[in-house]
Tab-separated table of C-alpha atoms in Angstrom:
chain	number	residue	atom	x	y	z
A	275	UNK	CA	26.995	-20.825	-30.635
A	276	UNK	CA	25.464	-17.837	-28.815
A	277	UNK	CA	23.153	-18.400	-25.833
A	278	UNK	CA	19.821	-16.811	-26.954
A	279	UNK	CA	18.990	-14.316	-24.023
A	280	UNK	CA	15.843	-12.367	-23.160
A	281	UNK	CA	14.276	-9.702	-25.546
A	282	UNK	CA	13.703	-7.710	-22.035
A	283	UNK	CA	17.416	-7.678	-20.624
A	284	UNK	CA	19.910	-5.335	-21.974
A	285	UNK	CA	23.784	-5.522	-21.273
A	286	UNK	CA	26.065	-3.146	-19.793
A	287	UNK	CA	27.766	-2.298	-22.723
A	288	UNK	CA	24.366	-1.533	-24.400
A	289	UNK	CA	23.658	0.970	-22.258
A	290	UNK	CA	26.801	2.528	-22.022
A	291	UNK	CA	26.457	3.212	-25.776
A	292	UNK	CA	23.145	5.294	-25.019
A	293	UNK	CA	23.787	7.008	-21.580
A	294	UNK	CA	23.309	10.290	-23.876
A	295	UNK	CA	20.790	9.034	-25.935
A	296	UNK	CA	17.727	11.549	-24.929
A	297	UNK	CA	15.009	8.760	-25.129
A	298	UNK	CA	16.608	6.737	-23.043
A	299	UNK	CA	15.419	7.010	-19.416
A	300	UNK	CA	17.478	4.777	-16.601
A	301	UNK	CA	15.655	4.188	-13.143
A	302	UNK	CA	17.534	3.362	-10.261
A	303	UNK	CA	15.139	0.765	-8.391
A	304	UNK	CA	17.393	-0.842	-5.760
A	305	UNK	CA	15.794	-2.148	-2.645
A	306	UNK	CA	16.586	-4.796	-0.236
A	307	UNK	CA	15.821	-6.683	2.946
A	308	UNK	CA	16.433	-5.751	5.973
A	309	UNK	CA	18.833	-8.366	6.415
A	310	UNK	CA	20.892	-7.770	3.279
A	311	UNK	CA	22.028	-4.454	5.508
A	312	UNK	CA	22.506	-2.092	2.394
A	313	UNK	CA	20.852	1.298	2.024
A	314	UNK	CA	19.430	2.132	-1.983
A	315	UNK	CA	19.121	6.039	-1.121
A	316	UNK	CA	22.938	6.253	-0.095
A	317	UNK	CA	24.409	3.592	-2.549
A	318	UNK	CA	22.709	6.205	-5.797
A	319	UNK	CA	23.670	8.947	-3.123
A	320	UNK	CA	27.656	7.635	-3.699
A	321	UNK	CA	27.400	6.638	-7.273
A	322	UNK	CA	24.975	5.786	-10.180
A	323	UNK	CA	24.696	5.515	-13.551
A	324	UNK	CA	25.108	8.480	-15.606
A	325	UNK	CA	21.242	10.337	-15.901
A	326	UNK	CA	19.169	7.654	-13.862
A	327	UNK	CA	16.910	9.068	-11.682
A	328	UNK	CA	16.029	7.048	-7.726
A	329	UNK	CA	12.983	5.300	-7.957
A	330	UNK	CA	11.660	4.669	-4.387
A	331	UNK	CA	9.861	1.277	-4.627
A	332	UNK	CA	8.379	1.693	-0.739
A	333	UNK	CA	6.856	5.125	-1.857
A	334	UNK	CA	5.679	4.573	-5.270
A	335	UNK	CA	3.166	2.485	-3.727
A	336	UNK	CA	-0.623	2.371	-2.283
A	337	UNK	CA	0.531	3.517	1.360
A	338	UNK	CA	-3.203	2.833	2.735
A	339	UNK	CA	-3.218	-0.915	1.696
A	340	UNK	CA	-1.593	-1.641	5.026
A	341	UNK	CA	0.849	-3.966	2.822
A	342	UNK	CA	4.457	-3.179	1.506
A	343	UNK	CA	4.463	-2.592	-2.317
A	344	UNK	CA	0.590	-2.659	-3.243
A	345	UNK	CA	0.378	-1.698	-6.715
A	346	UNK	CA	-0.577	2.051	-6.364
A	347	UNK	CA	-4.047	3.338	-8.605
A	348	UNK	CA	-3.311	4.400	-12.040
A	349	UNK	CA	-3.409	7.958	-12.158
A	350	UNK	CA	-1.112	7.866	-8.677
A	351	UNK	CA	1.273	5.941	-10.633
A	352	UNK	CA	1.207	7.858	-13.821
A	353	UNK	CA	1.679	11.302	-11.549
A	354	UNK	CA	4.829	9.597	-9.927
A	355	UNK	CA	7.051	8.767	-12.770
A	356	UNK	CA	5.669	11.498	-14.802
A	357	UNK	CA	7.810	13.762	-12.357
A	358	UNK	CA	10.640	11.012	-12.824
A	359	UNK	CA	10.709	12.536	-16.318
A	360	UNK	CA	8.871	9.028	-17.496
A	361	UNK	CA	6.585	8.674	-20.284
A	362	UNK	CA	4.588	5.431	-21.676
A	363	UNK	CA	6.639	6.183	-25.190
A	364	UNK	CA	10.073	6.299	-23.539
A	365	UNK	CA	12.747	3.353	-23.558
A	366	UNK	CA	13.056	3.025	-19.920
A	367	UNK	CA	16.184	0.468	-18.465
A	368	UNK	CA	15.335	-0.024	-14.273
A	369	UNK	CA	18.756	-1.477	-12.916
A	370	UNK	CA	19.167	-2.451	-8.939
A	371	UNK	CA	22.255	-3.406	-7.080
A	372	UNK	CA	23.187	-7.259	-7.181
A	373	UNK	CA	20.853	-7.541	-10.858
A	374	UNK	CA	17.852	-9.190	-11.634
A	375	UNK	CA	16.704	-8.269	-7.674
A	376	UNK	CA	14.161	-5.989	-7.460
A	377	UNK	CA	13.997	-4.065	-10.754
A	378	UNK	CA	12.148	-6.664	-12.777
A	379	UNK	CA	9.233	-5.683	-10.530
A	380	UNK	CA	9.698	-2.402	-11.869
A	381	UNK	CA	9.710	-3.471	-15.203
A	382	UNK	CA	6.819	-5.165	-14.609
A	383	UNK	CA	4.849	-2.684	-13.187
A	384	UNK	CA	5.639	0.305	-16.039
A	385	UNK	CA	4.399	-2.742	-18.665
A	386	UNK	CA	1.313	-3.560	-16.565
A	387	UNK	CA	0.505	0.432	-16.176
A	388	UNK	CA	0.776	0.502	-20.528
A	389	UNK	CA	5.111	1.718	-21.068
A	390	UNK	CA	5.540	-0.573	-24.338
A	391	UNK	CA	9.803	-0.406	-24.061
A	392	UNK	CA	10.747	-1.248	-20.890
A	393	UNK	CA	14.079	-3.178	-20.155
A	394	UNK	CA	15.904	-4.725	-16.864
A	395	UNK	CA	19.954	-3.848	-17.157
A	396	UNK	CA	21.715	-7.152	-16.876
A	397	UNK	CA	24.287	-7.206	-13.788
A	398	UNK	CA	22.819	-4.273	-12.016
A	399	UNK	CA	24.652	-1.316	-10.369
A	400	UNK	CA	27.617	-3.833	-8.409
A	401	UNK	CA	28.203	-5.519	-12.207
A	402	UNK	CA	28.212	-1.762	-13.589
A	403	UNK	CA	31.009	-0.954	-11.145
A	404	UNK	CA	32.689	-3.600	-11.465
A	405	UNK	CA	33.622	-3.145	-14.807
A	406	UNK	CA	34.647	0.193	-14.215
A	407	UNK	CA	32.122	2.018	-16.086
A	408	UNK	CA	30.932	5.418	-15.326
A	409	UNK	CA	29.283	6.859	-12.358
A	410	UNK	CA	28.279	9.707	-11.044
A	411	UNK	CA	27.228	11.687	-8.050
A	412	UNK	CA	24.955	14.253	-9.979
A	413	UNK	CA	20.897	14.078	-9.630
A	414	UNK	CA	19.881	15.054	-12.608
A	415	UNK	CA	16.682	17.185	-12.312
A	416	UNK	CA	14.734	16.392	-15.067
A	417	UNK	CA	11.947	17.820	-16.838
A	418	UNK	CA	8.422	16.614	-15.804
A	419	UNK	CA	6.695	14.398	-18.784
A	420	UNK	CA	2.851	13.162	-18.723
A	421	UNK	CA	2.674	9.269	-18.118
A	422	UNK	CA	-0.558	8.044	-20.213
A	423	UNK	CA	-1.913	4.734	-17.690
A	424	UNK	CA	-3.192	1.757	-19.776
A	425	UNK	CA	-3.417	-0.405	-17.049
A	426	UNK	CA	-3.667	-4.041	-17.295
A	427	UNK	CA	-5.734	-5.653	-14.589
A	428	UNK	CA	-5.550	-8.907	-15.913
A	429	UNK	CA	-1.811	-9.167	-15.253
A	430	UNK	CA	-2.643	-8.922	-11.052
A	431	UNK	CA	-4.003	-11.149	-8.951
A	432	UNK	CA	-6.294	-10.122	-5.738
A	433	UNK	CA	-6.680	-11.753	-3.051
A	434	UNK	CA	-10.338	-12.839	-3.672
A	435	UNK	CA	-8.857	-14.705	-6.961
A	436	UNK	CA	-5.378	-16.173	-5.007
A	437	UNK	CA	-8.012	-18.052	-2.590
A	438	UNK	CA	-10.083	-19.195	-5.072
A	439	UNK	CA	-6.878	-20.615	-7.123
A	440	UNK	CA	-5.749	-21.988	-4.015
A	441	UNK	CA	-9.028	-23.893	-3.854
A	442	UNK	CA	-9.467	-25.373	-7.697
A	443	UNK	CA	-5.964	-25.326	-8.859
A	444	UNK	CA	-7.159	-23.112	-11.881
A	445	UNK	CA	-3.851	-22.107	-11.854
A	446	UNK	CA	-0.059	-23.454	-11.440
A	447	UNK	CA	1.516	-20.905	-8.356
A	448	UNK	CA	5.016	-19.991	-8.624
A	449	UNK	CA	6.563	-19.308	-5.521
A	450	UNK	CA	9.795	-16.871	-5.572
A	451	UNK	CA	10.207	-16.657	-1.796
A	452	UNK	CA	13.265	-18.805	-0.575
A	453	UNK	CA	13.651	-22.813	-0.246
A	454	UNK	CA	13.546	-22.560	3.371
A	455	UNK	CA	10.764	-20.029	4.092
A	456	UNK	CA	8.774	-21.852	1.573
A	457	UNK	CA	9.335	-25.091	3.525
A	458	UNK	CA	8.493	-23.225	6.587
A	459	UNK	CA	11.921	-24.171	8.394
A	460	UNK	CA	13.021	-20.507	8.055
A	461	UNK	CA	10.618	-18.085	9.859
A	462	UNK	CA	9.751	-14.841	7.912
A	463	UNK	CA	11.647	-11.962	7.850
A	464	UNK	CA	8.417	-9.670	8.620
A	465	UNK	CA	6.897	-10.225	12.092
A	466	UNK	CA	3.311	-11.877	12.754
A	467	UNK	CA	3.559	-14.342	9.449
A	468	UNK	CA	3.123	-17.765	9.402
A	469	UNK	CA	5.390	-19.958	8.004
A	470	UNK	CA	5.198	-22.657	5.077
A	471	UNK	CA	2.985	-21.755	1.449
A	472	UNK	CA	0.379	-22.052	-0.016
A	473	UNK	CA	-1.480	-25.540	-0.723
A	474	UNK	CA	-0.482	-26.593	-4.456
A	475	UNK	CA	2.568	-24.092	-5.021
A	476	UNK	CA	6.294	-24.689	-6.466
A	477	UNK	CA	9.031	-23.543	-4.947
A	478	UNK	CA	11.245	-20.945	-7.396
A	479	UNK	CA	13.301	-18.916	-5.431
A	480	UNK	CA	14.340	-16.065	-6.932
A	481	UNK	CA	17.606	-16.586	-6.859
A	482	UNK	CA	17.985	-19.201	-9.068
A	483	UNK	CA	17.267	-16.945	-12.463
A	484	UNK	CA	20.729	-15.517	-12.539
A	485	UNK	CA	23.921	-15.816	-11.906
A	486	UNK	CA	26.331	-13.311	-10.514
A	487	UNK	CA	23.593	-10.898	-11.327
A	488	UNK	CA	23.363	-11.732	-15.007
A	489	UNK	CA	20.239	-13.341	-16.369
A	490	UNK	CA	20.204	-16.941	-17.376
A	491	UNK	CA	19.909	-18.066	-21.198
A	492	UNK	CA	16.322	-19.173	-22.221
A	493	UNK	CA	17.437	-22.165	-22.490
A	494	UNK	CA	18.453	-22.256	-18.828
A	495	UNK	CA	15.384	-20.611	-18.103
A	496	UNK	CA	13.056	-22.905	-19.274
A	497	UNK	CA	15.108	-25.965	-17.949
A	498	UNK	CA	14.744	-23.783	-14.541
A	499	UNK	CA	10.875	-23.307	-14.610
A	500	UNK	CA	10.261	-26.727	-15.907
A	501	UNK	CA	12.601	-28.506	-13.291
A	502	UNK	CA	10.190	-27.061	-10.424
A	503	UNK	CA	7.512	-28.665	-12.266
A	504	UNK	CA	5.866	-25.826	-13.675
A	505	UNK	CA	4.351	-26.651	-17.237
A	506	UNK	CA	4.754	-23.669	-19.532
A	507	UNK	CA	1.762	-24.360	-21.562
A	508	UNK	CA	-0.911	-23.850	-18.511
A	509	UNK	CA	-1.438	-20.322	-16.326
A	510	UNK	CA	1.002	-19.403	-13.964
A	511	UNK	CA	0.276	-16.995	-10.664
A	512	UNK	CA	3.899	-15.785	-9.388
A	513	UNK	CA	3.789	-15.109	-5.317
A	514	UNK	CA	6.746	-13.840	-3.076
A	515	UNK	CA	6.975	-11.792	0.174
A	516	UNK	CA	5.784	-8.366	-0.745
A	517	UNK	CA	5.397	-8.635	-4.502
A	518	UNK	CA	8.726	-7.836	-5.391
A	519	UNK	CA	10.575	-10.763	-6.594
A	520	UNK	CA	7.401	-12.379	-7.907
A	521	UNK	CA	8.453	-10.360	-10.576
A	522	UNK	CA	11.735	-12.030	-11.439
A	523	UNK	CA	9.446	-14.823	-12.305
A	524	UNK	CA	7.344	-12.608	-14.461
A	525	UNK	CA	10.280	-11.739	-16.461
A	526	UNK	CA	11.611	-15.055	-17.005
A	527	UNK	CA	8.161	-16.396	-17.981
A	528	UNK	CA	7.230	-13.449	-20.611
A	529	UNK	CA	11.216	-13.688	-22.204
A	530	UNK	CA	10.082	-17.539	-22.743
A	531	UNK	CA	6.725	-16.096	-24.740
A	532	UNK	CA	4.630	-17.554	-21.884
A	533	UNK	CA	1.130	-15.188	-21.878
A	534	UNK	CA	-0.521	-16.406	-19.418
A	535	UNK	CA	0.667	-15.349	-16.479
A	536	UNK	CA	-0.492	-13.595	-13.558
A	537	UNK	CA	0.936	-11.262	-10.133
A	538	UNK	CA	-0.449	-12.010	-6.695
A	539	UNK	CA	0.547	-8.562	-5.289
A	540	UNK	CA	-0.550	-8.872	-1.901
A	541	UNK	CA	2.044	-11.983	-1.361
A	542	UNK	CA	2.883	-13.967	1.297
A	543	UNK	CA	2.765	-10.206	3.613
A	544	UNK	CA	-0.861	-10.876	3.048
A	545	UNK	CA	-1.265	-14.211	2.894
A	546	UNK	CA	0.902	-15.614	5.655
A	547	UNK	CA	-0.054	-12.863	7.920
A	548	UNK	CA	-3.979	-14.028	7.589
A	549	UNK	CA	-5.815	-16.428	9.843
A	550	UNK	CA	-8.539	-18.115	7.509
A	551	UNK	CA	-5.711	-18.883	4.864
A	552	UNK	CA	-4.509	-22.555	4.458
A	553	UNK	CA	-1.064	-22.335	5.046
A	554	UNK	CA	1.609	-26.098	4.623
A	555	UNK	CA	4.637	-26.803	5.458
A	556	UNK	CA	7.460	-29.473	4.062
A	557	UNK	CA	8.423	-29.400	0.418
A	558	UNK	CA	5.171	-29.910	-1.034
């Protein structure tokens, strides 16, 4: 018997099958910690999938926030991709290096700004070479298109709203940083943050929604959510460091049908580097 797998993930071999497919649009949207020591810009510089074009998660962003990876207005969005060659009405696939890393934020952010077909490519680029399929070192140049915003504030969190979560548990608060940082025995990787999270949260690193880069079943998602003591009938607020891998949790919630579920963009990078937040340490 098949494993059922999410609605939102596509294979390798799907895409493959539609890298001419006009109405198909593939986004690069690698990105990675400082520590991980790899570089997005030169890895689709050496090699990427047939007619993606770079999407540059650190610029497509609100640069005045003073925060990495703010969710940028609307119409700023809309003018960004639109010269991607994105519209709302295109089937868009975002892909990253390791998979299921930092394009489900992606994926979540075209669905939150109104794009209706909107996948994450299961492996990413390193399970795309891997099996040997096509690359190539051409940019493609493509024609502008005119993104329509239907932006969905309900699906972020602000900071005004994390705090008062924080305070009357209104919500259960998924945390997708690492075991350690979330313990507070590993310090954070950006400088002037406290350590530890926030009162009330579970720990869900990011990490453990895939394997080898490929997505888990639902099954094995659900057993995943559930083990960190999550109930998947009550609200959920997904956190991480900059708002990135939050998203992986997004993804894994909305492939299980779970609605209510919520983004705190500004993250730990705003949370942890505040001095009237309560911050713990330990395991719970």
């Amino acid at each position: 018997m098949t494993e059922q797998k999410s609605a939102f993930v596509v294979s390798a071999d799907w895409l493959e099958q539609r890298l001419t497919d006009p109405s198909v649009k593939i986004l690069d949207a690698a990105w990675y910690l400082p520590a991980q020591k790899r570089d997005p810009k030169a890895e689709y510089a050496a090699g990427h999938i047939p007619g993606a074009v770079f999407y540059d998660q650190d610029a497509l962003a609100d640069l005045t926030s003073g925060l990495p990876h703010t969710i940028p207005s609307p119409e700023s969005f809309a003018a960004s991709v639109g010269k991607l060659g994105i519209s709302e009405s295109d089937t868009i696939v975002v892909y990253d290096g390791p998979g299921i890393f930092t394009a489900p934020r992606v994926w979540w952010l075209l669905r939150t700004m109104g794009a209706k077909s909107v996948f994450v490519l299961d492996g990413g680029m390193d399970g795309w070479n891997a099996e040997g399929r096509p690359v190539t070192t051409d940019v493609p140049q493509p024609k502008p298109a005119t993104f329509h915003p239907t932006f969905n504030a309900e699906a972020v969190t602000s900071f005004a709203q994390m705090h008062d979560i924080v305070e009357t548990g209104s919500r259960q608060i998924a945390d997708a940083r690492g075991a350690a940082r979330f313990t507070g025995e590993e310090a954070e990787p950006r400088a002037g943050m406290r350590s530890g999270h926030m009162p009330g949260a579970k720990s869900l690193p990011s990490g453990v929604f895939s394997t080898g880069g490929k997505f888990k079943s639902l099954d094995s998602l659900r057993e995943t959510i559930e083990a960190a003591g999550i109930d998947l009938d009550k609200p959920v607020v997904t956190s991480c460091g900059s708002g990135v891998t939050a998203a992986i949790i997004m993804l894994a919630l909305q492939s299980l049908g779970h609605t209510q579920n919520t983004l705190y963009d500004g993250s730990w990078s705003e949370w942890g580097s505040r001095a009237d937040t309560p911050v713990i340490t330990g395991k719970e």
